[in-house]
């Protein structure tokens, strides 16, 4: 996601898929805008099937490398991807409903 418009001294850096441990280790906030946008003719089910797998994979990594972070999931459909993220954290015993 383009975060260059955010007024903050924080810096951002891109990582490759195989660098996920380095990217997440020690993070206190993780923003997940991953997935594909809804395209013309695409149903919500199509969008869910694609983005749910992406979010679940990222949740696995977050549970392993930064379980204490705050997570901002903005992958559509949000009302479906957020519960998936929660279920993965619960499976790993790191879910905190106050975060």
Coordinates of N, CA, C and O in Angstrom, one line a residue:
X1 N 0.8 -1.2 0.0 CA 0.0 0.0 0.0 C 0.9 1.2 0.0 O 2.0 1.2 0.6
X2 N 0.4 2.3 -0.6 CA 1.1 3.5 -0.6 C 0.9 4.3 0.7 O -0.2 4.8 0.9
X3 N 1.9 4.4 1.5 CA 1.8 5.1 2.8 C 2.6 6.4 2.8 O 2.8 7.0 3.8
X4 N 3.0 6.8 1.6 CA 3.9 8.0 1.5 C 3.1 9.3 1.9 O 3.8 10.3 2.3
X5 N 1.8 9.3 1.9 CA 1.0 10.4 2.3 C 0.8 10.6 3.8 O 0.3 11.6 4.3
X6 N 1.2 9.6 4.6 CA 1.1 9.6 6.0 C 2.1 10.5 6.6 O 3.3 10.4 6.3
X7 N 1.7 11.5 7.4 CA 2.6 12.4 8.0 C 3.2 11.8 9.3 O 2.7 11.9 10.4
X8 N 4.4 11.2 9.1 CA 5.0 10.5 10.2 C 6.5 10.3 9.8 O 6.9 10.3 8.7
X9 N 7.4 10.3 10.8 CA 8.8 10.1 10.6 C 9.1 8.6 10.3 O 10.3 8.3 10.0
X10 N 8.1 7.7 10.4 CA 8.4 6.3 10.1 C 8.8 6.1 8.7 O 8.4 6.8 7.8
X11 N 9.5 5.0 8.5 CA 10.0 4.6 7.2 C 9.3 3.3 6.8 O 8.9 2.5 7.7
X12 N 9.2 3.0 5.5 CA 8.7 1.8 5.0 C 9.7 1.1 4.2 O 10.6 1.8 3.6
X13 N 9.6 -0.2 4.1 CA 10.5 -1.0 3.2 C 9.8 -2.2 2.7 O 9.0 -2.7 3.3
X14 N 10.1 -2.5 1.4 CA 9.5 -3.7 0.8 C 10.4 -4.9 1.0 O 11.6 -4.8 1.2
X15 N 9.7 -6.1 1.1 CA 10.4 -7.3 1.3 C 9.8 -8.3 0.3 O 8.7 -8.3 -0.1
X16 N 10.6 -9.3 0.0 CA 10.2 -10.4 -0.9 C 9.6 -11.5 0.0 O 9.8 -11.5 1.2
X17 N 8.8 -12.4 -0.6 CA 8.1 -13.4 0.1 C 9.0 -14.2 1.0 O 8.7 -14.5 2.1
X18 N 10.2 -14.5 0.5 CA 11.1 -15.4 1.3 C 11.8 -14.6 2.4 O 12.5 -15.2 3.2
X19 N 11.5 -13.3 2.5 CA 12.1 -12.5 3.6 C 11.0 -12.2 4.7 O 11.2 -11.2 5.5
X20 N 10.0 -13.0 4.7 CA 8.9 -12.6 5.7 C 9.3 -12.6 7.1 O 8.9 -11.8 7.9
X21 N 10.2 -13.5 7.5 CA 10.7 -13.5 8.9 C 11.4 -12.2 9.2 O 11.1 -11.6 10.3
X22 N 12.3 -11.8 8.4 CA 13.0 -10.5 8.6 C 12.0 -9.3 8.6 O 12.1 -8.4 9.3
X23 N 11.0 -9.4 7.7 CA 10.0 -8.3 7.6 C 9.2 -8.1 8.9 O 8.9 -7.0 9.3
X24 N 8.8 -9.2 9.5 CA 7.9 -9.2 10.6 C 8.5 -9.2 12.0 O 7.9 -8.8 12.9
X25 N 9.7 -9.8 12.1 CA 10.3 -9.9 13.4 C 10.4 -8.6 14.2 O 10.9 -7.6 13.6
X26 N 9.8 -8.5 15.3 CA 9.9 -7.3 16.1 C 8.9 -6.2 15.8 O 8.9 -5.1 16.4
X27 N 8.0 -6.4 14.8 CA 7.0 -5.4 14.4 C 6.0 -5.2 15.6 O 5.6 -6.1 16.2
X28 N 5.6 -4.0 15.7 CA 4.5 -3.7 16.7 C 3.2 -3.4 16.0 O 2.1 -3.5 16.6
X29 N 3.3 -3.0 14.7 CA 2.1 -2.8 13.9 C 2.3 -3.4 12.5 O 3.4 -3.2 11.9
X30 N 1.3 -4.2 12.1 CA 1.4 -4.8 10.8 C 0.2 -4.4 10.0 O -1.0 -4.6 10.4
X31 N 0.3 -3.7 8.8 CA -0.8 -3.4 7.9 C -0.8 -4.4 6.8 O 0.2 -4.5 6.1
X32 N -1.9 -5.0 6.6 CA -2.1 -6.0 5.5 C -3.1 -5.6 4.5 O -4.3 -5.8 4.7
X33 N -2.6 -4.9 3.4 CA -3.5 -4.6 2.3 C -3.4 -5.6 1.2 O -3.7 -5.3 0.0
X34 N -3.0 -6.8 1.5 CA -2.7 -7.8 0.5 C -4.0 -8.3 -0.2 O -5.1 -8.2 0.3
X35 N -3.8 -8.8 -1.4 CA -4.9 -9.4 -2.1 C -5.1 -8.7 -3.4 O -4.4 -7.8 -3.8
X36 N -6.2 -9.1 -4.1 CA -6.5 -8.5 -5.4 C -7.7 -7.7 -5.2 O -8.6 -8.0 -4.4
X37 N -7.9 -6.6 -6.0 CA -9.1 -5.8 -5.9 C -10.2 -6.5 -6.7 O -9.9 -7.4 -7.5
X38 N -11.4 -6.2 -6.4 CA -12.5 -6.8 -7.1 C -12.6 -6.3 -8.5 O -12.6 -5.1 -8.7
X39 N -12.6 -7.2 -9.5 CA -12.6 -6.9 -10.9 C -14.1 -7.0 -11.4 O -14.9 -7.7 -10.9
X40 N -14.3 -6.3 -12.5 CA -15.7 -6.4 -13.1 C -16.0 -7.9 -13.4 O -15.2 -8.7 -13.9
X41 N -17.2 -8.3 -13.0 CA -17.7 -9.7 -13.2 C -17.3 -10.6 -12.1 O -17.7 -11.7 -12.0
X42 N -16.4 -10.1 -11.2 CA -16.0 -11.0 -10.1 C -17.0 -10.9 -8.9 O -17.4 -9.9 -8.5
X43 N -17.4 -12.1 -8.4 CA -18.3 -12.1 -7.3 C -17.5 -12.0 -6.0 O -16.3 -12.1 -6.0
X44 N -18.3 -11.7 -4.9 CA -17.7 -11.7 -3.6 C -17.0 -13.0 -3.3 O -16.0 -13.1 -2.6
X45 N -17.6 -14.1 -3.7 CA -17.1 -15.4 -3.4 C -15.7 -15.6 -4.1 O -14.8 -16.1 -3.6
X46 N -15.6 -15.1 -5.4 CA -14.4 -15.2 -6.1 C -13.3 -14.4 -5.4 O -12.2 -14.8 -5.2
X47 N -13.7 -13.2 -5.0 CA -12.7 -12.3 -4.3 C -12.3 -13.0 -2.9 O -11.1 -13.0 -2.6
X48 N -13.3 -13.5 -2.2 CA -13.0 -14.2 -1.0 C -12.0 -15.4 -1.2 O -11.0 -15.5 -0.4
X49 N -12.3 -16.2 -2.2 CA -11.4 -17.4 -2.4 C -10.0 -17.0 -2.7 O -9.1 -17.7 -2.3
X50 N -9.8 -15.9 -3.4 CA -8.4 -15.5 -3.6 C -7.8 -14.8 -2.4 O -6.7 -15.2 -2.0
X51 N -8.4 -13.9 -1.8 CA -7.8 -13.1 -0.8 C -7.8 -13.8 0.6 O -6.9 -13.6 1.4
X52 N -8.7 -14.8 0.8 CA -8.6 -15.5 2.1 C -7.4 -16.3 2.2 O -6.8 -16.4 3.3
X53 N -6.9 -16.9 1.1 CA -5.7 -17.7 1.2 C -4.5 -16.8 1.5 O -3.6 -17.2 2.2
X54 N -4.5 -15.7 0.9 CA -3.3 -14.7 1.0 C -3.3 -14.3 2.5 O -2.3 -14.3 3.2
X55 N -4.5 -13.9 3.0 CA -4.5 -13.4 4.4 C -4.2 -14.5 5.4 O -3.5 -14.3 6.4
X56 N -4.7 -15.7 5.2 CA -4.3 -16.8 6.1 C -2.8 -17.1 6.1 O -2.3 -17.4 7.2
X57 N -2.2 -17.1 4.9 CA -0.8 -17.3 4.9 C 0.0 -16.2 5.6 O 0.9 -16.5 6.4
X58 N -0.4 -15.0 5.5 CA 0.2 -13.9 6.2 C 0.0 -14.0 7.7 O 0.8 -13.7 8.5
X59 N -1.2 -14.4 8.1 CA -1.6 -14.6 9.5 C -0.7 -15.7 10.1 O -0.2 -15.5 11.3
X60 N -0.4 -16.7 9.4 CA 0.5 -17.8 9.9 C 1.9 -17.2 10.3 O 2.5 -17.4 11.3
X61 N 2.4 -16.3 9.4 CA 3.7 -15.7 9.6 C 3.6 -14.7 10.7 O 4.6 -14.6 11.5
X62 N 2.6 -14.0 10.8 CA 2.4 -13.0 11.9 C 2.4 -13.7 13.3 O 3.0 -13.3 14.3
X63 N 1.6 -14.8 13.3 CA 1.5 -15.6 14.6 C 2.9 -16.1 15.0 O 3.2 -16.2 16.2
X64 N 3.7 -16.4 14.0 CA 5.1 -17.0 14.3 C 6.1 -15.9 14.7 O 6.9 -16.0 15.6
X65 N 6.1 -14.8 13.9 CA 7.2 -13.8 14.0 C 6.8 -12.5 14.8 O 7.7 -11.8 15.3
X66 N 5.6 -12.2 15.0 CA 5.2 -10.9 15.7 C 3.8 -11.1 16.3 O 2.9 -10.3 16.1
X67 N 3.6 -12.1 17.2 CA 2.3 -12.3 17.8 C 1.8 -11.2 18.6 O 0.6 -11.1 18.9
X68 N 2.6 -10.3 19.1 CA 2.2 -9.2 20.0 C 1.8 -8.0 19.2 O 1.5 -7.0 19.8
X69 N 2.0 -8.0 17.9 CA 1.7 -6.8 17.1 C 0.2 -6.4 17.1 O -0.6 -7.3 17.3
X70 N -0.1 -5.2 16.7 CA -1.4 -4.8 16.3 C -1.5 -5.1 14.8 O -0.6 -4.7 14.0
X71 N -2.6 -5.7 14.4 CA -2.8 -6.0 13.0 C -3.9 -5.2 12.4 O -5.0 -5.1 12.9
X72 N -3.7 -4.6 11.2 CA -4.6 -3.8 10.5 C -4.9 -4.6 9.2 O -4.0 -4.5 8.3
X73 N -6.0 -5.3 9.1 CA -6.3 -6.1 7.9 C -7.3 -5.3 7.0 O -8.4 -5.0 7.4
X74 N -6.8 -4.9 5.8 CA -7.6 -4.1 4.9 C -7.8 -4.8 3.6 O -7.9 -4.2 2.5
X75 N -7.8 -6.2 3.6 CA -8.0 -7.0 2.4 C -9.5 -7.4 2.3 O -10.1 -7.9 3.2
X76 N -10.0 -7.1 1.2 CA -11.5 -7.3 0.9 C -11.7 -8.8 0.6 O -10.9 -9.4 0.0
X77 N -12.9 -9.3 1.0 CA -13.9 -8.7 1.8 C -13.5 -8.7 3.3 O -13.3 -9.8 3.9
X78 N -13.4 -7.5 3.9 CA -12.9 -7.4 5.2 C -13.7 -8.1 6.2 O -13.1 -8.8 7.2
X79 N -15.0 -8.2 6.1 CA -15.9 -8.9 7.0 C -15.6 -10.4 7.0 O -16.1 -11.1 7.9
X80 N -14.9 -10.9 6.0 CA -14.5 -12.3 6.0 C -13.1 -12.5 6.2 O -12.7 -13.6 6.8
X81 N -12.2 -11.6 5.8 CA -10.7 -11.8 6.0 C -10.3 -11.6 7.5 O -9.4 -12.3 7.9
X82 N -10.9 -10.7 8.2 CA -10.6 -10.5 9.6 C -10.8 -11.7 10.4 O -10.0 -12.1 11.2
X83 N -12.0 -12.3 10.3 CA -12.2 -13.6 11.1 C -11.3 -14.7 10.7 O -10.9 -15.5 11.6
X84 N -10.8 -14.8 9.5 CA -9.9 -15.8 9.1 C -8.5 -15.5 9.8 O -7.9 -16.4 10.4
X85 N -8.1 -14.3 9.8 CA -6.9 -13.9 10.5 C -7.0 -14.3 12.0 O -6.1 -14.8 12.6
X86 N -8.1 -13.9 12.6 CA -8.3 -14.3 14.0 C -8.2 -15.8 14.3 O -7.6 -16.2 15.2
X87 N -8.9 -16.6 13.4 CA -8.8 -18.0 13.6 C -7.4 -18.6 13.5 O -7.1 -19.5 14.3
X88 N -6.6 -18.0 12.7 CA -5.2 -18.5 12.6 C -4.5 -18.2 13.8 O -3.7 -19.0 14.4
X89 N -4.7 -16.9 14.4 CA -4.0 -16.6 15.6 C -4.5 -17.5 16.7 O -3.7 -17.9 17.6
X90 N -5.8 -17.8 16.8 CA -6.3 -18.7 17.8 C -5.7 -20.0 17.7 O -5.3 -20.6 18.7
X91 N -5.5 -20.5 16.5 CA -4.9 -21.9 16.3 C -3.5 -21.9 16.8 O -3.1 -23.0 17.4
X92 N -2.8 -20.8 16.8 CA -1.4 -20.8 17.3 C -1.4 -20.3 18.7 O -0.3 -20.2 19.3
X93 N -2.5 -20.1 19.4 CA -2.5 -19.7 20.8 C -2.0 -18.3 21.1 O -1.6 -18.1 22.2
X94 N -2.1 -17.4 20.1 CA -1.6 -16.1 20.3 C -2.6 -15.0 20.1 O -2.3 -13.8 20.1
X95 N -3.9 -15.4 20.0 CA -5.0 -14.4 19.8 C -5.2 -13.7 21.0 O -5.3 -14.2 22.1
X96 N -5.3 -12.3 20.9 CA -5.6 -11.5 22.0 C -6.7 -10.6 21.6 O -6.5 -9.7 20.8
X97 N -7.9 -10.8 22.1 CA -9.1 -10.0 21.6 C -9.0 -8.5 21.9 O -9.7 -7.7 21.4
X98 N -8.0 -8.1 22.8 CA -7.8 -6.7 23.1 C -6.9 -6.0 22.1 O -6.6 -4.8 22.3
X99 N -6.4 -6.7 21.2 CA -5.5 -6.1 20.2 C -6.2 -6.0 18.8 O -6.8 -6.8 18.3

